[in-house]
Amino acid sequence: MNNKLPPGLVSNLQQVLSNRKGTEEPEKETEPPASSKKVEVEFDESKPIVFVTNADGIDSPGLTFLVQALVGQGLYNVFVCAPQSDKSHTGHSMTLGESVAVYSSEIDGAIAYEVSGTPADCVSLALSGALFSWSKPILVISGVHRGSSCGHKAVHSGAVASAREALFSGVPSMSISLNWKKDESQETDLKDAVSVCLPLINAAISDIKKGNFPKNCSLNVDVPTSPLKNKGFKSTTKSLWRSAPSWLAVSATRQPTAARFMSNQQSLGMQLAQLSRDASAAGAARRSSSQQQNVEVDSVGVSKKSDSNRTVKYFIQELVDKDLDDASEELDFRALENGYVAITPLSLSSSTDADAQTAASNWIASAVQEPQ
């Protein structure tokens, strides 16, 4: 059975796409940006594989500094998948039923790819076996991110979600964040945060090999604003600390154009797929109303309500930190505020069970006290 689309329909879709882009000629269909085959790469099989991601995006300095430090030691094979742009507050959202594009990227000493999806997509894809030919890495590291992930921030944090996604697949993981403060923090602080956490990373990999690393939880590491002035590592528990949403009404002139949110690397095939979905929706709407005849359709998309009948308002959300009365230094945010590197074990359940908390706390105490 011939499943190809009729040439006339293909031509129509291409013309619609051309009109949307404001061009006169339709683009030729191109090959997908990444091969459907697994990426075969040469690496030293005697060295463990460390997978690194960062919700802040492939170009984030925190990712670059971390990869450079890991590569510089010469102890690991380092692989990277990170979002094309900043996805730091996307939580554990995933892309389902739509194409995710993967493009090769340049990070010295590492095999790196940028992904059009979410932070969780990056880890899920890397661990699925669909992209890389190697088996699971010894450790997944998400970081170093701008802004802490203490308390309830961990719920919507793309950084924590990346580490949690690894835990879903049974791979040890940790997320690393810097308590970034506007008008005070600098990019060099991210590099300092890497130097502070590198001994912890090495200790984790060493103990994973020995089977001594805590199971059933990932480690959420929050580094104080001045990393090199930290008071040491402290095992902490997840607090109820949160940032309160603050909505600000803005004028329409401050709204970014839709093109800003569109990747300029989308292929024609991906866009035609979207057009096909729009066309299906429009066709279903037309079929459901048999009394409508001789309807002219200017677009394959579903028509919208007239803007003349409704008002439009625009808002921007910002997060404002709220203080808590609890002064216990066993809590993540309080230890961080007091200058400690807070290490909080997070499990797949809503709260870390007592056994996992005890095991992780014992390991953290051992790892940060013994010279590496």
PDB file of N, CA, C and O in Angstrom, residues 90-132:
ATOM      1  N   THR A  90      11.528  24.698  34.161  1.00  0.00           N
ATOM      2  CA  THR A  90      10.544  23.858  33.461  1.00  0.00           C
ATOM      3  C   THR A  90      10.184  22.607  34.249  1.00  0.00           C
ATOM      4  O   THR A  90       9.386  21.790  33.780  1.00  0.00           O
ATOM      5  N   GLY A  91      10.749  22.430  35.435  1.00  0.00           N
ATOM      6  CA  GLY A  91      10.434  21.262  36.246  1.00  0.00           C
ATOM      7  C   GLY A  91      10.764  19.975  35.518  1.00  0.00           C
ATOM      8  O   GLY A  91      11.764  19.880  34.811  1.00  0.00           O
ATOM      9  N   HIS A  92       9.881  18.982  35.665  1.00  0.00           N
ATOM     10  CA  HIS A  92      10.127  17.682  35.052  1.00  0.00           C
ATOM     11  C   HIS A  92       9.290  17.507  33.775  1.00  0.00           C
ATOM     12  O   HIS A  92       8.917  16.384  33.415  1.00  0.00           O
ATOM     13  N   SER A  93       8.993  18.584  33.097  1.00  0.00           N
ATOM     14  CA  SER A  93       8.219  18.487  31.860  1.00  0.00           C
ATOM     15  C   SER A  93       9.008  17.722  30.809  1.00  0.00           C
ATOM     16  O   SER A  93      10.239  17.791  30.759  1.00  0.00           O
ATOM     17  N   MET A  94       8.283  16.973  29.966  1.00  0.00           N
ATOM     18  CA  MET A  94       8.908  16.177  28.925  1.00  0.00           C
ATOM     19  C   MET A  94       8.168  16.382  27.605  1.00  0.00           C
ATOM     20  O   MET A  94       7.003  16.773  27.584  1.00  0.00           O
ATOM     21  N   THR A  95       8.854  16.128  26.509  1.00  0.00           N
ATOM     22  CA  THR A  95       8.284  16.282  25.175  1.00  0.00           C
ATOM     23  C   THR A  95       7.768  14.936  24.693  1.00  0.00           C
ATOM     24  O   THR A  95       8.552  14.003  24.517  1.00  0.00           O
ATOM     25  N   LEU A  96       6.468  14.844  24.485  1.00  0.00           N
ATOM     26  CA  LEU A  96       5.848  13.597  24.049  1.00  0.00           C
ATOM     27  C   LEU A  96       5.097  13.823  22.748  1.00  0.00           C
ATOM     28  O   LEU A  96       4.383  14.809  22.595  1.00  0.00           O
ATOM     29  N   GLY A  97       5.253  12.898  21.811  1.00  0.00           N
ATOM     30  CA  GLY A  97       4.508  12.949  20.567  1.00  0.00           C
ATOM     31  C   GLY A  97       4.986  13.989  19.582  1.00  0.00           C
ATOM     32  O   GLY A  97       4.342  14.221  18.562  1.00  0.00           O
ATOM     33  N   GLU A  98       6.097  14.662  19.866  1.00  0.00           N
ATOM     34  CA  GLU A  98       6.662  15.642  18.958  1.00  0.00           C
ATOM     35  C   GLU A  98       8.148  15.354  18.765  1.00  0.00           C
ATOM     36  O   GLU A  98       8.803  14.785  19.639  1.00  0.00           O
ATOM     37  N   SER A  99       8.675  15.762  17.627  1.00  0.00           N
ATOM     38  CA  SER A  99      10.086  15.526  17.334  1.00  0.00           C
ATOM     39  C   SER A  99      10.976  16.371  18.236  1.00  0.00           C
ATOM     40  O   SER A  99      10.672  17.521  18.536  1.00  0.00           O
ATOM     41  N   VAL A 100      12.078  15.781  18.652  1.00  0.00           N
ATOM     42  CA  VAL A 100      13.106  16.487  19.408  1.00  0.00           C
ATOM     43  C   VAL A 100      14.383  16.463  18.569  1.00  0.00           C
ATOM     44  O   VAL A 100      14.875  15.392  18.204  1.00  0.00           O
ATOM     45  N   ALA A 101      14.880  17.630  18.235  1.00  0.00           N
ATOM     46  CA  ALA A 101      16.075  17.733  17.392  1.00  0.00           C
ATOM     47  C   ALA A 101      17.335  17.713  18.251  1.00  0.00           C
ATOM     48  O   ALA A 101      17.373  18.297  19.334  1.00  0.00           O
ATOM     49  N   VAL A 102      18.359  17.032  17.755  1.00  0.00           N
ATOM     50  CA  VAL A 102      19.636  16.923  18.468  1.00  0.00           C
ATOM     51  C   VAL A 102      20.751  17.375  17.529  1.00  0.00           C
ATOM     52  O   VAL A 102      20.882  16.864  16.416  1.00  0.00           O
ATOM     53  N   TYR A 103      21.551  18.341  17.983  1.00  0.00           N
ATOM     54  CA  TYR A 103      22.628  18.888  17.171  1.00  0.00           C
ATOM     55  C   TYR A 103      23.961  18.735  17.900  1.00  0.00           C
ATOM     56  O   TYR A 103      24.033  18.919  19.114  1.00  0.00           O
ATOM     57  N   SER A 104      24.995  18.423  17.150  1.00  0.00           N
ATOM     58  CA  SER A 104      26.323  18.329  17.755  1.00  0.00           C
ATOM     59  C   SER A 104      26.757  19.707  18.236  1.00  0.00           C
ATOM     60  O   SER A 104      26.408  20.730  17.657  1.00  0.00           O
ATOM     61  N   SER A 105      27.525  19.725  19.313  1.00  0.00           N
ATOM     62  CA  SER A 105      27.987  20.977  19.892  1.00  0.00           C
ATOM     63  C   SER A 105      29.470  20.864  20.199  1.00  0.00           C
ATOM     64  O   SER A 105      30.033  19.768  20.195  1.00  0.00           O
ATOM     65  N   GLU A 106      30.100  21.998  20.458  1.00  0.00           N
ATOM     66  CA  GLU A 106      31.546  22.030  20.676  1.00  0.00           C
ATOM     67  C   GLU A 106      31.880  22.343  22.132  1.00  0.00           C
ATOM     68  O   GLU A 106      31.651  23.450  22.613  1.00  0.00           O
ATOM     69  N   ILE A 107      32.366  21.350  22.850  1.00  0.00           N
ATOM     70  CA  ILE A 107      32.932  21.549  24.181  1.00  0.00           C
ATOM     71  C   ILE A 107      34.215  20.725  24.231  1.00  0.00           C
ATOM     72  O   ILE A 107      34.162  19.494  24.127  1.00  0.00           O
ATOM     73  N   ASP A 108      35.342  21.379  24.350  1.00  0.00           N
ATOM     74  CA  ASP A 108      36.643  20.706  24.247  1.00  0.00           C
ATOM     75  C   ASP A 108      36.743  19.520  25.194  1.00  0.00           C
ATOM     76  O   ASP A 108      36.486  19.641  26.395  1.00  0.00           O
ATOM     77  N   GLY A 109      37.117  18.382  24.621  1.00  0.00           N
ATOM     78  CA  GLY A 109      37.377  17.192  25.418  1.00  0.00           C
ATOM     79  C   GLY A 109      36.165  16.335  25.699  1.00  0.00           C
ATOM     80  O   GLY A 109      36.291  15.257  26.280  1.00  0.00           O
ATOM     81  N   ALA A 110      34.977  16.802  25.310  1.00  0.00           N
ATOM     82  CA  ALA A 110      33.747  16.061  25.596  1.00  0.00           C
ATOM     83  C   ALA A 110      32.947  15.852  24.314  1.00  0.00           C
ATOM     84  O   ALA A 110      33.069  16.620  23.360  1.00  0.00           O
ATOM     85  N   ILE A 111      32.140  14.798  24.294  1.00  0.00           N
ATOM     86  CA  ILE A 111      31.169  14.587  23.219  1.00  0.00           C
ATOM     87  C   ILE A 111      29.889  15.279  23.650  1.00  0.00           C
ATOM     88  O   ILE A 111      29.260  14.896  24.636  1.00  0.00           O
ATOM     89  N   ALA A 112      29.501  16.346  22.934  1.00  0.00           N
ATOM     90  CA  ALA A 112      28.409  17.193  23.403  1.00  0.00           C
ATOM     91  C   ALA A 112      27.334  17.366  22.339  1.00  0.00           C
ATOM     92  O   ALA A 112      27.624  17.447  21.145  1.00  0.00           O
ATOM     93  N   TYR A 113      26.080  17.446  22.811  1.00  0.00           N
ATOM     94  CA  TYR A 113      24.931  17.674  21.940  1.00  0.00           C
ATOM     95  C   TYR A 113      23.967  18.642  22.606  1.00  0.00           C
ATOM     96  O   TYR A 113      23.775  18.611  23.819  1.00  0.00           O
ATOM     97  N   GLU A 114      23.369  19.504  21.782  1.00  0.00           N
ATOM     98  CA  GLU A 114      22.306  20.375  22.265  1.00  0.00           C
ATOM     99  C   GLU A 114      20.976  19.821  21.780  1.00  0.00           C
ATOM    100  O   GLU A 114      20.856  19.327  20.657  1.00  0.00           O
ATOM    101  N   VAL A 115      19.981  19.893  22.643  1.00  0.00           N
ATOM    102  CA  VAL A 115      18.703  19.234  22.412  1.00  0.00           C
ATOM    103  C   VAL A 115      17.588  20.273  22.438  1.00  0.00           C
ATOM    104  O   VAL A 115      17.592  21.175  23.275  1.00  0.00           O
ATOM    105  N   SER A 116      16.635  20.137  21.515  1.00  0.00           N
ATOM    106  CA  SER A 116      15.545  21.108  21.430  1.00  0.00           C
ATOM    107  C   SER A 116      14.486  20.906  22.510  1.00  0.00           C
ATOM    108  O   SER A 116      13.538  21.668  22.584  1.00  0.00           O
ATOM    109  N   GLY A 117      14.638  19.883  23.352  1.00  0.00           N
ATOM    110  CA  GLY A 117      13.656  19.575  24.373  1.00  0.00           C
ATOM    111  C   GLY A 117      13.983  20.145  25.738  1.00  0.00           C
ATOM    112  O   GLY A 117      14.713  21.135  25.876  1.00  0.00           O
ATOM    113  N   THR A 118      13.477  19.497  26.769  1.00  0.00           N
ATOM    114  CA  THR A 118      13.595  19.947  28.155  1.00  0.00           C
ATOM    115  C   THR A 118      14.801  19.300  28.838  1.00  0.00           C
ATOM    116  O   THR A 118      15.401  18.374  28.293  1.00  0.00           O
ATOM    117  N   PRO A 119      15.144  19.747  30.048  1.00  0.00           N
ATOM    118  CA  PRO A 119      16.234  19.098  30.782  1.00  0.00           C
ATOM    119  C   PRO A 119      15.986  17.613  31.004  1.00  0.00           C
ATOM    120  O   PRO A 119      16.907  16.796  30.855  1.00  0.00           O
ATOM    121  N   ALA A 120      14.750  17.242  31.354  1.00  0.00           N
ATOM    122  CA  ALA A 120      14.434  15.825  31.548  1.00  0.00           C
ATOM    123  C   ALA A 120      14.572  15.051  30.243  1.00  0.00           C
ATOM    124  O   ALA A 120      15.003  13.892  30.238  1.00  0.00           O
ATOM    125  N   ASP A 121      14.202  15.685  29.115  1.00  0.00           N
ATOM    126  CA  ASP A 121      14.381  15.049  27.807  1.00  0.00           C
ATOM    127  C   ASP A 121      15.842  14.684  27.578  1.00  0.00           C
ATOM    128  O   ASP A 121      16.153  13.607  27.059  1.00  0.00           O
ATOM    129  N   CYS A 122      16.736  15.598  27.925  1.00  0.00           N
ATOM    130  CA  CYS A 122      18.165  15.403  27.672  1.00  0.00           C
ATOM    131  C   CYS A 122      18.676  14.148  28.381  1.00  0.00           C
ATOM    132  O   CYS A 122      19.398  13.339  27.789  1.00  0.00           O
ATOM    133  N   VAL A 123      18.312  13.987  29.642  1.00  0.00           N
ATOM    134  CA  VAL A 123      18.775  12.832  30.405  1.00  0.00           C
ATOM    135  C   VAL A 123      18.090  11.561  29.927  1.00  0.00           C
ATOM    136  O   VAL A 123      18.729  10.519  29.748  1.00  0.00           O
ATOM    137  N   SER A 124      16.788  11.638  29.705  1.00  0.00           N
ATOM    138  CA  SER A 124      16.041  10.475  29.245  1.00  0.00           C
ATOM    139  C   SER A 124      16.582   9.954  27.924  1.00  0.00           C
ATOM    140  O   SER A 124      16.766   8.744  27.738  1.00  0.00           O
ATOM    141  N   LEU A 125      16.860  10.859  26.995  1.00  0.00           N
ATOM    142  CA  LEU A 125      17.391  10.472  25.686  1.00  0.00           C
ATOM    143  C   LEU A 125      18.766   9.841  25.818  1.00  0.00           C
ATOM    144  O   LEU A 125      19.055   8.809  25.216  1.00  0.00           O
ATOM    145  N   ALA A 126      19.617  10.453  26.622  1.00  0.00           N
ATOM    146  CA  ALA A 126      20.979   9.948  26.778  1.00  0.00           C
ATOM    147  C   ALA A 126      21.017   8.551  27.391  1.00  0.00           C
ATOM    148  O   ALA A 126      21.842   7.716  27.023  1.00  0.00           O
ATOM    149  N   LEU A 127      20.102   8.287  28.317  1.00  0.00           N
ATOM    150  CA  LEU A 127      20.097   7.008  29.021  1.00  0.00           C
ATOM    151  C   LEU A 127      19.253   5.943  28.324  1.00  0.00           C
ATOM    152  O   LEU A 127      19.262   4.781  28.729  1.00  0.00           O
ATOM    153  N   SER A 128      18.543   6.341  27.277  1.00  0.00           N
ATOM    154  CA  SER A 128      17.614   5.413  26.621  1.00  0.00           C
ATOM    155  C   SER A 128      18.299   4.377  25.742  1.00  0.00           C
ATOM    156  O   SER A 128      17.720   3.337  25.427  1.00  0.00           O
ATOM    157  N   GLY A 129      19.526   4.672  25.308  1.00  0.00           N
ATOM    158  CA  GLY A 129      20.202   3.796  24.355  1.00  0.00           C
ATOM    159  C   GLY A 129      19.893   4.152  22.916  1.00  0.00           C
ATOM    160  O   GLY A 129      20.433   3.551  21.991  1.00  0.00           O
ATOM    161  N   ALA A 130      19.012   5.139  22.696  1.00  0.00           N
ATOM    162  CA  ALA A 130      18.650   5.531  21.343  1.00  0.00           C
ATOM    163  C   ALA A 130      19.683   6.450  20.703  1.00  0.00           C
ATOM    164  O   ALA A 130      19.823   6.485  19.485  1.00  0.00           O
ATOM    165  N   LEU A 131      20.415   7.191  21.512  1.00  0.00           N
ATOM    166  CA  LEU A 131      21.380   8.156  20.985  1.00  0.00           C
ATOM    167  C   LEU A 131      22.807   7.632  21.042  1.00  0.00           C
ATOM    168  O   LEU A 131      23.511   7.605  20.031  1.00  0.00           O
ATOM    169  N   PHE A 132      23.252   7.226  22.223  1.00  0.00           N
ATOM    170  CA  PHE A 132      24.627   6.774  22.401  1.00  0.00           C
ATOM    171  C   PHE A 132      24.711   5.249  22.379  1.00  0.00           C
ATOM    172  O   PHE A 132      23.760   4.554  22.759  1.00  0.00           O
TER     173      PHE A 132
END
